[in-house]
Amino acid sequence: MAKDENDDGDTGTFKVTEGWLKGEARTRVLGLQGWLQSGPDYATLGEYATESGVHKGLLAGSGTLGPDATLHKVFTQLCSSLKTQLDVLGDGFTTMSIDMATVDTILQNSEDDAALTADQMNLELANALKEFGGTPTAPPSP
């Protein structure tokens, strides 16, 4: 990724350079996915998400709480739900990394594949507009 030369250093436009999506960006996304779905905390969450009956350090506290079996059940459901969401998020990161590699390939090949004519582009845009309930207008004369 390259910074715009006219940028003041704090805000501005970044340009995605060739290979960045497939390289550094993809590596960072997969690193985040690995961090979410590995390590002792994730493994402990997986154990808590089962009905193993072992919840070390889970204390009911004080006040008016239900029976410990109810607390155990609700905590297990919470951990199961959280683990499921982390798995969905991790799967999303995997999909995003694949999409970034695909986009990178498309961008690198775009000059060679730029055979779309203006008429073809107008047809594609008109089709997309129709999908959202719009009505295409006639393209301007050349």
N, CA, C and O of each residue as an XYZ file, in Angstrom:
568
protein
N       0.861     -1.151      0.000
C       0.000      0.000      0.000
C       0.909      1.216      0.000
O       1.866      1.278      0.772
N       0.626      2.157     -0.837
C       1.449      3.349     -0.945
C       0.647      4.569     -0.534
O      -0.542      4.681     -0.833
N       1.310      5.473      0.150
C       0.660      6.701      0.586
C       0.709      7.719     -0.545
O       1.696      7.802     -1.276
N      -0.356      8.487     -0.681
C      -0.404      9.537     -1.686
C       0.698     10.550     -1.389
O       0.861     10.969     -0.243
N       1.452     10.944     -2.406
C       2.583     11.849     -2.212
C       2.171     13.204     -1.655
O       2.954     13.830     -0.941
N       0.977     13.669     -1.956
C       0.527     14.977     -1.492
C      -0.124     14.923     -0.122
O      -0.673     15.924      0.337
N      -0.076     13.793      0.530
C      -0.721     13.624      1.823
C       0.053     14.388      2.888
O       1.281     14.460      2.839
N      -0.673     14.961      3.857
C      -0.042     15.732      4.920
C       0.471     14.863      6.062
O       1.031     15.390      7.024
N       0.295     13.557      5.980
C       0.802     12.662      7.006
C      -0.247     12.188      7.984
O      -0.056     11.154      8.624
N      -1.348     12.903      8.126
C      -2.369     12.517      9.098
C      -3.607     11.922      8.441
O      -4.148     10.929      8.928
N      -4.054     12.507      7.360
C      -5.240     12.018      6.661
C      -4.938     12.005      5.176
O      -3.960     12.603      4.726
N      -5.766     11.335      4.431
C      -5.562     11.338      2.996
C      -5.947     10.036      2.357
O      -6.680      9.229      2.928
N      -5.449      9.848      1.182
C      -5.802      8.695      0.380
C      -4.645      7.710      0.353
O      -3.483      8.093      0.220
N      -4.980      6.454      0.479
C      -3.995      5.398      0.319
C      -4.309      4.653     -0.965
O      -5.474      4.444     -1.304
N      -3.295      4.265     -1.656
C      -3.464      3.507     -2.888
C      -3.015      2.076     -2.630
O      -1.971      1.836     -2.023
N      -3.803      1.153     -3.091
C      -3.443     -0.253     -2.973
C      -2.516     -0.578     -4.132
O      -2.905     -0.478     -5.295
N      -1.296     -0.967     -3.810
C      -0.331     -1.297     -4.848
C      -0.429     -2.775     -5.205
O      -1.002     -3.571     -4.461
N       0.137     -3.126     -6.352
C       0.095     -4.523     -6.792
C       0.744     -5.418     -5.744
O       1.818     -5.115     -5.225
N       0.094     -6.487     -5.455
C       0.633     -7.453     -4.523
C       0.307     -7.196     -3.062
O       0.453     -8.102     -2.242
N      -0.132     -5.985     -2.704
C      -0.407     -5.685     -1.296
C      -1.569     -6.512     -0.764
O      -1.493     -7.048      0.341
N      -2.654     -6.621     -1.547
C      -3.810     -7.400     -1.095
C      -3.449     -8.864     -0.904
O      -3.868     -9.493      0.068
N      -2.677     -9.397     -1.827
C      -2.310    -10.811     -1.759
C      -1.182    -11.034     -0.757
O      -0.995    -12.151     -0.276
N      -0.442     -9.998     -0.443
C       0.698    -10.112      0.453
C       0.394     -9.673      1.873
O      -0.161    -10.429      2.670
N       0.766     -8.441      2.177
C       0.682     -7.938      3.551
C      -0.734     -7.942      4.116
O      -0.944     -8.380      5.247
N      -1.698     -7.466      3.354
C      -3.080     -7.402      3.859
C      -3.607     -8.800      4.168
O      -4.218     -9.016      5.215
N      -3.378     -9.735      3.276
C      -3.857    -11.108      3.487
C      -3.159    -11.742      4.690
O      -3.792    -12.449      5.475
N      -1.876    -11.494      4.834
C      -1.131    -12.027      5.974
C      -1.693    -11.497      7.285
O      -1.826    -12.244      8.254
N      -2.021    -10.219      7.319
C      -2.578     -9.627      8.548
C      -3.958    -10.192      8.874
O      -4.255    -10.471     10.035
N      -4.790    -10.361      7.869
C      -6.132    -10.911      8.094
C      -6.036    -12.348      8.595
O      -6.727    -12.726      9.541
N      -5.186    -13.142      7.967
C      -5.027    -14.529      8.412
C      -4.387    -14.597      9.796
O      -4.681    -15.510     10.568
N      -3.518    -13.642     10.116
C      -2.938    -13.576     11.457
C      -3.999    -13.289     12.504
O      -3.988    -13.884     13.582
N      -4.916    -12.383     12.195
C      -6.014    -12.077     13.114
C      -6.919    -13.291     13.282
O      -7.365    -13.595     14.388
N      -7.183    -13.976     12.187
C      -8.003    -15.186     12.261
C      -7.325    -16.233     13.132
O      -7.987    -16.870     13.951
N      -6.039    -16.420     12.974
C      -5.300    -17.375     13.789
C      -5.305    -17.003     15.254
O      -5.436    -17.865     16.122
N      -5.163    -15.722     15.529
C      -5.184    -15.235     16.911
C      -6.537    -15.502     17.563
O      -6.604    -15.881     18.732
N      -7.622    -15.301     16.798
C      -8.963    -15.528     17.344
C      -9.236    -17.002     17.614
O      -9.904    -17.336     18.593
N      -8.736    -17.875     16.771
C      -9.129    -19.280     16.834
C      -8.023    -20.212     17.318
O      -8.055    -21.410     17.034
N      -7.062    -19.686     18.032
C      -6.030    -20.552     18.593
C      -5.643    -20.028     19.964
O      -6.067    -18.949     20.377
N      -4.857    -20.784     20.641
C      -4.384    -20.361     21.942
C      -5.221    -20.908     23.078
O      -6.295    -21.473     22.867
N      -4.714    -20.732     24.286
C      -5.374    -21.319     25.455
C      -6.751    -20.733     25.750
O      -7.631    -21.457     26.216
N      -6.958    -19.466     25.497
C      -8.268    -18.864     25.788
C      -9.360    -19.457     24.904
O     -10.459    -19.747     25.377
N      -9.056    -19.635     23.626
C     -10.028    -20.230     22.706
C     -10.302    -21.680     23.094
O     -11.446    -22.133     23.046
N      -9.262    -22.402     23.476
C      -9.429    -23.797     23.893
C     -10.277    -23.885     25.162
O     -11.142    -24.753     25.272
N     -10.031    -22.987     26.120
C     -10.821    -22.976     27.355
C     -12.273    -22.655     27.053
O     -13.180    -23.264     27.621
N     -12.495    -21.705     26.166
C     -13.864    -21.367     25.770
C     -14.552    -22.585     25.169
O     -15.728    -22.833     25.437
N     -13.828    -23.339     24.362
C     -14.384    -24.563     23.790
C     -14.744    -25.585     24.849
O     -15.754    -26.279     24.730
N     -13.922    -25.681     25.890
C     -14.230    -26.601     26.990
C     -15.463    -26.130     27.755
O     -16.327    -26.934     28.107
N     -15.541    -24.835     28.009
C     -16.703    -24.289     28.721
C     -17.983    -24.434     27.898
O     -19.080    -24.494     28.452
N     -17.836    -24.490     26.577
C     -19.008    -24.584     25.702
C     -19.617    -25.981     25.699
O     -20.688    -26.188     25.130
N     -18.948    -26.932     26.325
C     -19.480    -28.292     26.410
C     -20.104    -28.510     27.779
O     -19.912    -27.706     28.692
N     -20.824    -29.559     27.913
C     -21.450    -29.905     29.196
C     -20.521    -30.795     30.016
O     -20.957    -31.794     30.586
N     -19.248    -30.434     30.073
C     -18.280    -31.283     30.763
C     -18.445    -31.247     32.277
O     -18.001    -32.165     32.967
N     -19.070    -30.212     32.798
C     -19.267    -30.108     34.243
C     -18.093    -29.507     34.972
O     -18.155    -29.336     36.190
N     -17.025    -29.181     34.272
C     -15.847    -28.603     34.916
C     -15.755    -27.138     34.510
O     -15.393    -26.820     33.377
N     -16.079    -26.265     35.427
C     -15.999    -24.823     35.184
C     -15.142    -24.225     36.293
O     -15.663    -23.622     37.231
N     -13.841    -24.394     36.182
C     -12.925    -23.910     37.203
C     -13.048    -22.400     37.340
O     -13.071    -21.680     36.342
N     -13.125    -21.937     38.540
C     -13.148    -20.508     38.797
C     -14.490    -19.851     38.592
O     -14.594    -18.637     38.769
N     -15.517    -20.579     38.231
C     -16.846    -20.005     38.045
C     -17.534    -19.956     39.400
O     -17.888    -20.988     39.971
N     -17.717    -18.757     39.900
C     -18.332    -18.571     41.211
C     -19.655    -17.847     41.049
O     -19.787    -16.943     40.224
N     -20.632    -18.254     41.844
C     -21.962    -17.657     41.745
C     -21.998    -16.242     42.289
O     -22.876    -15.471     41.904
N     -21.098    -15.877     43.149
C     -21.098    -14.542     43.722
C     -22.140    -14.422     44.802
O     -22.572    -15.419     45.379
N     -22.542    -13.205     45.073
C     -23.543    -12.999     46.117
C     -24.801    -12.420     45.502
O     -24.804    -12.001     44.345
N     -25.838    -12.401     46.263
C     -27.098    -11.872     45.779
C     -28.061    -13.002     45.515
O     -27.846    -14.134     45.947
N     -29.111    -12.690     44.811
C     -30.138    -13.699     44.556
C     -29.928    -14.308     43.179
O     -30.438    -13.803     42.179
N     -29.183    -15.384     43.138
C     -28.960    -16.114     41.898
C     -29.691    -17.436     41.982
O     -29.977    -17.941     43.068
N     -29.985    -17.982     40.832
C     -30.656    -19.275     40.788
C     -29.723    -20.386     41.233
O     -28.590    -20.130     41.642
N     -30.191    -21.595     41.155
C     -29.371    -22.736     41.545
C     -28.109    -22.835     40.694
O     -28.076    -22.358     39.560
N     -27.067    -23.461     41.253
C     -25.807    -23.550     40.519
C     -25.953    -24.312     39.205
O     -25.206    -24.046     38.263
N     -26.876    -25.234     39.118
C     -27.104    -25.954     37.858
C     -27.601    -25.001     36.775
O     -27.235    -25.137     35.608
N     -28.435    -24.039     37.162
C     -28.929    -23.044     36.204
C     -27.789    -22.148     35.740
O     -27.662    -21.861     34.550
N     -26.959    -21.707     36.685
C     -25.804    -20.878     36.340
C     -24.877    -21.642     35.392
O     -24.406    -21.093     34.396
N     -24.627    -22.886     35.706
C     -23.773    -23.734     34.866
C     -24.347    -23.834     33.447
O     -23.611    -23.707     32.469
N     -25.634    -24.055     33.339
C     -26.289    -24.206     32.035
C     -26.218    -22.911     31.228
O     -25.887    -22.934     30.042
N     -26.527    -21.785     31.868
C     -26.520    -20.495     31.174
C     -25.098    -20.123     30.755
O     -24.888    -19.601     29.660
N     -24.122    -20.391     31.627
C     -22.729    -20.094     31.294
C     -22.263    -20.949     30.111
O     -21.561    -20.462     29.225
N     -22.654    -22.207     30.105
C     -22.312    -23.099     28.997
C     -22.922    -22.585     27.695
O     -22.265    -22.595     26.654
N     -24.168    -22.140     27.751
C     -24.826    -21.597     26.555
C     -24.121    -20.332     26.074
O     -23.938    -20.138     24.872
N     -23.728    -19.472     27.010
C     -23.014    -18.247     26.658
C     -21.697    -18.583     25.960
O     -21.386    -18.018     24.911
N     -20.933    -19.494     26.535
C     -19.646    -19.871     25.943
C     -19.832    -20.520     24.581
O     -19.059    -20.261     23.658
N     -20.835    -21.350     24.450
C     -21.117    -21.992     23.167
C     -21.463    -20.955     22.108
O     -20.983    -21.028     20.977
N     -22.297    -19.990     22.479
C     -22.688    -18.934     21.547
C     -21.483    -18.078     21.159
O     -21.303    -17.748     19.987
N     -20.665    -17.720     22.139
C     -19.481    -16.908     21.868
C     -18.505    -17.656     20.961
O     -17.952    -17.069     20.031
N     -18.291    -18.928     21.222
C     -17.397    -19.734     20.383
C     -17.931    -19.814     18.955
O     -17.165    -19.710     17.997
N     -19.233    -19.998     18.812
C     -19.838    -20.046     17.479
C     -19.602    -18.734     16.736
O     -19.257    -18.742     15.554
N     -19.785    -17.614     17.421
C     -19.579    -16.315     16.786
C     -18.115    -16.107     16.405
O     -17.827    -15.557     15.342
N     -17.189    -16.540     17.259
C     -15.771    -16.436     16.920
C     -15.436    -17.304     15.710
O     -14.633    -16.911     14.863
N     -16.049    -18.478     15.630
C     -15.838    -19.347     14.470
C     -16.378    -18.705     13.193
O     -15.740    -18.780     12.143
N     -17.542    -18.078     13.279
C     -18.120    -17.387     12.122
C     -17.208    -16.235     11.703
O     -16.953    -16.037     10.515
N     -16.723    -15.482     12.680
C     -15.815    -14.378     12.394
C     -14.529    -14.897     11.745
O     -14.041    -14.317     10.775
N     -13.989    -15.982     12.279
C     -12.786    -16.578     11.695
C     -13.011    -17.046     10.273
O     -12.161    -16.843      9.406
N     -14.159    -17.676     10.027
C     -14.495    -18.101      8.662
C     -14.611    -16.895      7.738
O     -14.214    -16.955      6.574
N     -15.158    -15.799      8.262
C     -15.257    -14.569      7.477
C     -13.889    -14.021      7.107
O     -13.689    -13.542      5.991
N     -12.941    -14.091      8.047
C     -11.580    -13.648      7.749
C     -10.940    -14.529      6.679
O     -10.220    -14.033      5.812
N     -11.200    -15.825      6.741
C     -10.669    -16.729      5.718
C     -11.236    -16.366      4.346
O     -10.499    -16.275      3.365
N     -12.545    -16.162      4.289
C     -13.186    -15.776      3.033
C     -12.644    -14.443      2.534
O     -12.387    -14.281      1.341
N     -12.470    -13.482      3.450
C     -11.958    -12.178      3.060
C     -10.545    -12.303      2.494
O     -10.211    -11.620      1.526
N      -9.712    -13.161      3.077
C      -8.352    -13.310      2.565
C      -8.358    -13.894      1.154
O      -7.556    -13.496      0.310
N      -9.260    -14.831      0.903
C      -9.385    -15.404     -0.441
C      -9.877    -14.337     -1.414
O      -9.375    -14.234     -2.534
N     -10.864    -13.541     -0.984
C     -11.387    -12.471     -1.835
C     -10.308    -11.441     -2.147
O     -10.231    -10.953     -3.275
N      -9.468    -11.102     -1.161
C      -8.400    -10.130     -1.400
C      -7.409    -10.663     -2.426
O      -6.936     -9.911     -3.278
N      -7.094    -11.942     -2.353
C      -6.187    -12.534     -3.339
C      -6.821    -12.522     -4.726
O      -6.144    -12.275     -5.724
N      -8.120    -12.789     -4.781
C      -8.834    -12.777     -6.062
C      -8.859    -11.375     -6.651
O      -8.593    -11.193     -7.839
N      -9.178    -10.382     -5.824
C      -9.204     -8.991     -6.294
C      -7.819     -8.574     -6.759
O      -7.686     -7.900     -7.781
N      -6.792     -8.962     -6.028
C      -5.431     -8.633     -6.425
C      -5.121     -9.193     -7.812
O      -4.550     -8.501     -8.654
N      -5.498    -10.437     -8.040
C      -5.279    -11.061     -9.348
C      -6.044    -10.323    -10.438
O      -5.512    -10.078    -11.521
N      -7.285     -9.974    -10.152
C      -8.098     -9.237    -11.131
C      -7.460     -7.891    -11.443
O      -7.385     -7.493    -12.605
N      -6.998     -7.183    -10.406
C      -6.365     -5.884    -10.625
C      -5.092     -6.026    -11.452
O      -4.830     -5.208    -12.334
N      -4.307     -7.046    -11.175
C      -3.064     -7.235    -11.925
C      -3.329     -7.607    -13.379
O      -2.543     -7.267    -14.264
N      -4.429     -8.301    -13.624
C      -4.756     -8.714    -14.990
C      -5.673     -7.721    -15.702
O      -6.035     -7.936    -16.859
N      -6.044     -6.653    -15.033
C      -7.073     -5.762    -15.583
C      -6.655     -5.093    -16.883
O      -7.487     -4.885    -17.766
N      -5.397     -4.760    -17.009
C      -4.973     -4.114    -18.250
C      -5.124     -5.061    -19.432
O      -5.523     -4.645    -20.520
N      -4.808     -6.324    -19.219
C      -4.931     -7.301    -20.300
C      -6.385     -7.642    -20.586
O      -6.745     -7.943    -21.724
N      -7.211     -7.595    -19.566
C      -8.609     -8.003    -19.698
C      -9.562     -6.837    -19.938
O     -10.777     -7.013    -19.853
N      -9.041     -5.661    -20.235
C      -9.876     -4.476    -20.388
C     -10.486     -4.417    -21.780
O     -10.269     -3.460    -22.523
N     -11.245     -5.439    -22.127
C     -11.844     -5.512    -23.452
C     -13.315     -5.125    -23.434
O     -14.006     -5.284    -24.440
N     -13.802     -4.622    -22.312
C     -15.204     -4.250    -22.186
C     -15.441     -2.930    -22.920
O     -14.791     -1.926    -22.629
N     -16.361     -2.938    -23.856
C     -16.655     -1.722    -24.606
C     -17.608     -0.841    -23.808
O     -18.183     -1.272    -22.809
N     -17.763      0.379    -24.257
C     -18.681      1.299    -23.587
C     -20.109      0.767    -23.637
O     -20.850      0.889    -22.661
N     -20.500      0.178    -24.764
C     -21.848     -0.388    -24.874
C     -22.048     -1.550    -23.904
O     -23.100     -1.669    -23.276
N     -21.037     -2.400    -23.789
C     -21.140     -3.513    -22.843
C     -21.234     -2.997    -21.405
O     -21.995     -3.525    -20.595
N     -20.452     -1.959    -21.101
C     -20.484     -1.377    -19.760
C     -21.859     -0.791    -19.475
O     -22.406     -0.993    -18.392
N     -22.422     -0.067    -20.436
C     -23.760      0.503    -20.246
C     -24.803     -0.584    -20.035
O     -25.700     -0.432    -19.206
N     -24.692     -1.679    -20.777
C     -25.622     -2.790    -20.620
C     -25.513     -3.388    -19.219
O     -26.530     -3.649    -18.575
N     -24.296     -3.605    -18.747
C     -24.093     -4.173    -17.408
C     -24.622     -3.234    -16.325
O     -25.265     -3.677    -15.373
N     -24.352     -1.946    -16.472
C     -24.838     -0.975    -15.484
C     -26.358     -0.885    -15.507
O     -26.988     -0.744    -14.458
N     -26.949     -0.965    -16.693
C     -28.408     -0.931    -16.800
C     -29.018     -2.155    -16.124
O     -30.030     -2.042    -15.432
N     -28.411     -3.317    -16.319
C     -28.902     -4.530    -15.663
C     -28.820     -4.406    -14.150
O     -29.743     -4.802    -13.438
N     -27.720     -3.861    -13.660
C     -27.568     -3.683    -12.211
C     -28.599     -2.696    -11.685
O     -29.164     -2.899    -10.610
N     -28.842     -1.638    -12.431
C     -29.822     -0.639    -12.015
C     -31.216     -1.241    -11.945
O     -31.975     -0.945    -11.022
N     -31.558     -2.083    -12.913
C     -32.869     -2.743    -12.917
C     -33.045     -3.633    -11.696
O     -34.145     -3.725    -11.151
N     -31.969     -4.292    -11.258
C     -32.040     -5.177    -10.092
C     -32.471     -4.417     -8.840
O     -33.074     -4.995     -7.936
N     -32.164     -3.131     -8.787
C     -32.522     -2.322     -7.627
C     -33.753     -1.463     -7.873
O     -34.028     -0.529     -7.119
N     -34.492     -1.782     -8.927
C     -35.747     -1.091     -9.188
C     -35.611      0.196     -9.970
O     -36.587      0.931    -10.116
N     -34.427      0.487    -10.477
C     -34.220      1.714    -11.231
C     -34.546      1.538    -12.696
O     -34.749      0.423    -13.175
N     -34.592      2.648    -13.398
C     -34.852      2.636    -14.831
C     -33.662      3.266    -15.533
O     -33.352      4.432    -15.290
N     -32.988      2.514    -16.403
C     -31.836      3.080    -17.094
C     -32.271      4.110    -18.127
O     -33.365      4.034    -18.687
N     -31.404      5.058    -18.360
C     -31.633      6.054    -19.404
C     -30.713      5.728    -20.570
O     -29.768      4.951    -20.431
N     -30.992      6.318    -21.704
C     -30.156      6.092    -22.883
C     -28.788      6.712    -22.645
O     -28.695      7.806    -22.086
N     -27.726      6.032    -23.059
C     -26.388      6.600    -22.884
C     -26.210      7.812    -23.790
O     -26.857      7.907    -24.832
N     -25.343      8.734    -23.404
C     -25.110      9.907    -24.247
C     -24.461      9.505    -25.565
O     -23.732      8.516    -25.635
N     -24.733     10.277    -26.598
C     -24.141     10.017    -27.914
C     -22.661     10.357    -27.881
O     -22.261     11.330    -27.242
N     -21.841      9.559    -28.570
C     -20.387      9.832    -28.578
C     -20.032     11.055    -29.361
O     -18.857     11.408    -29.457
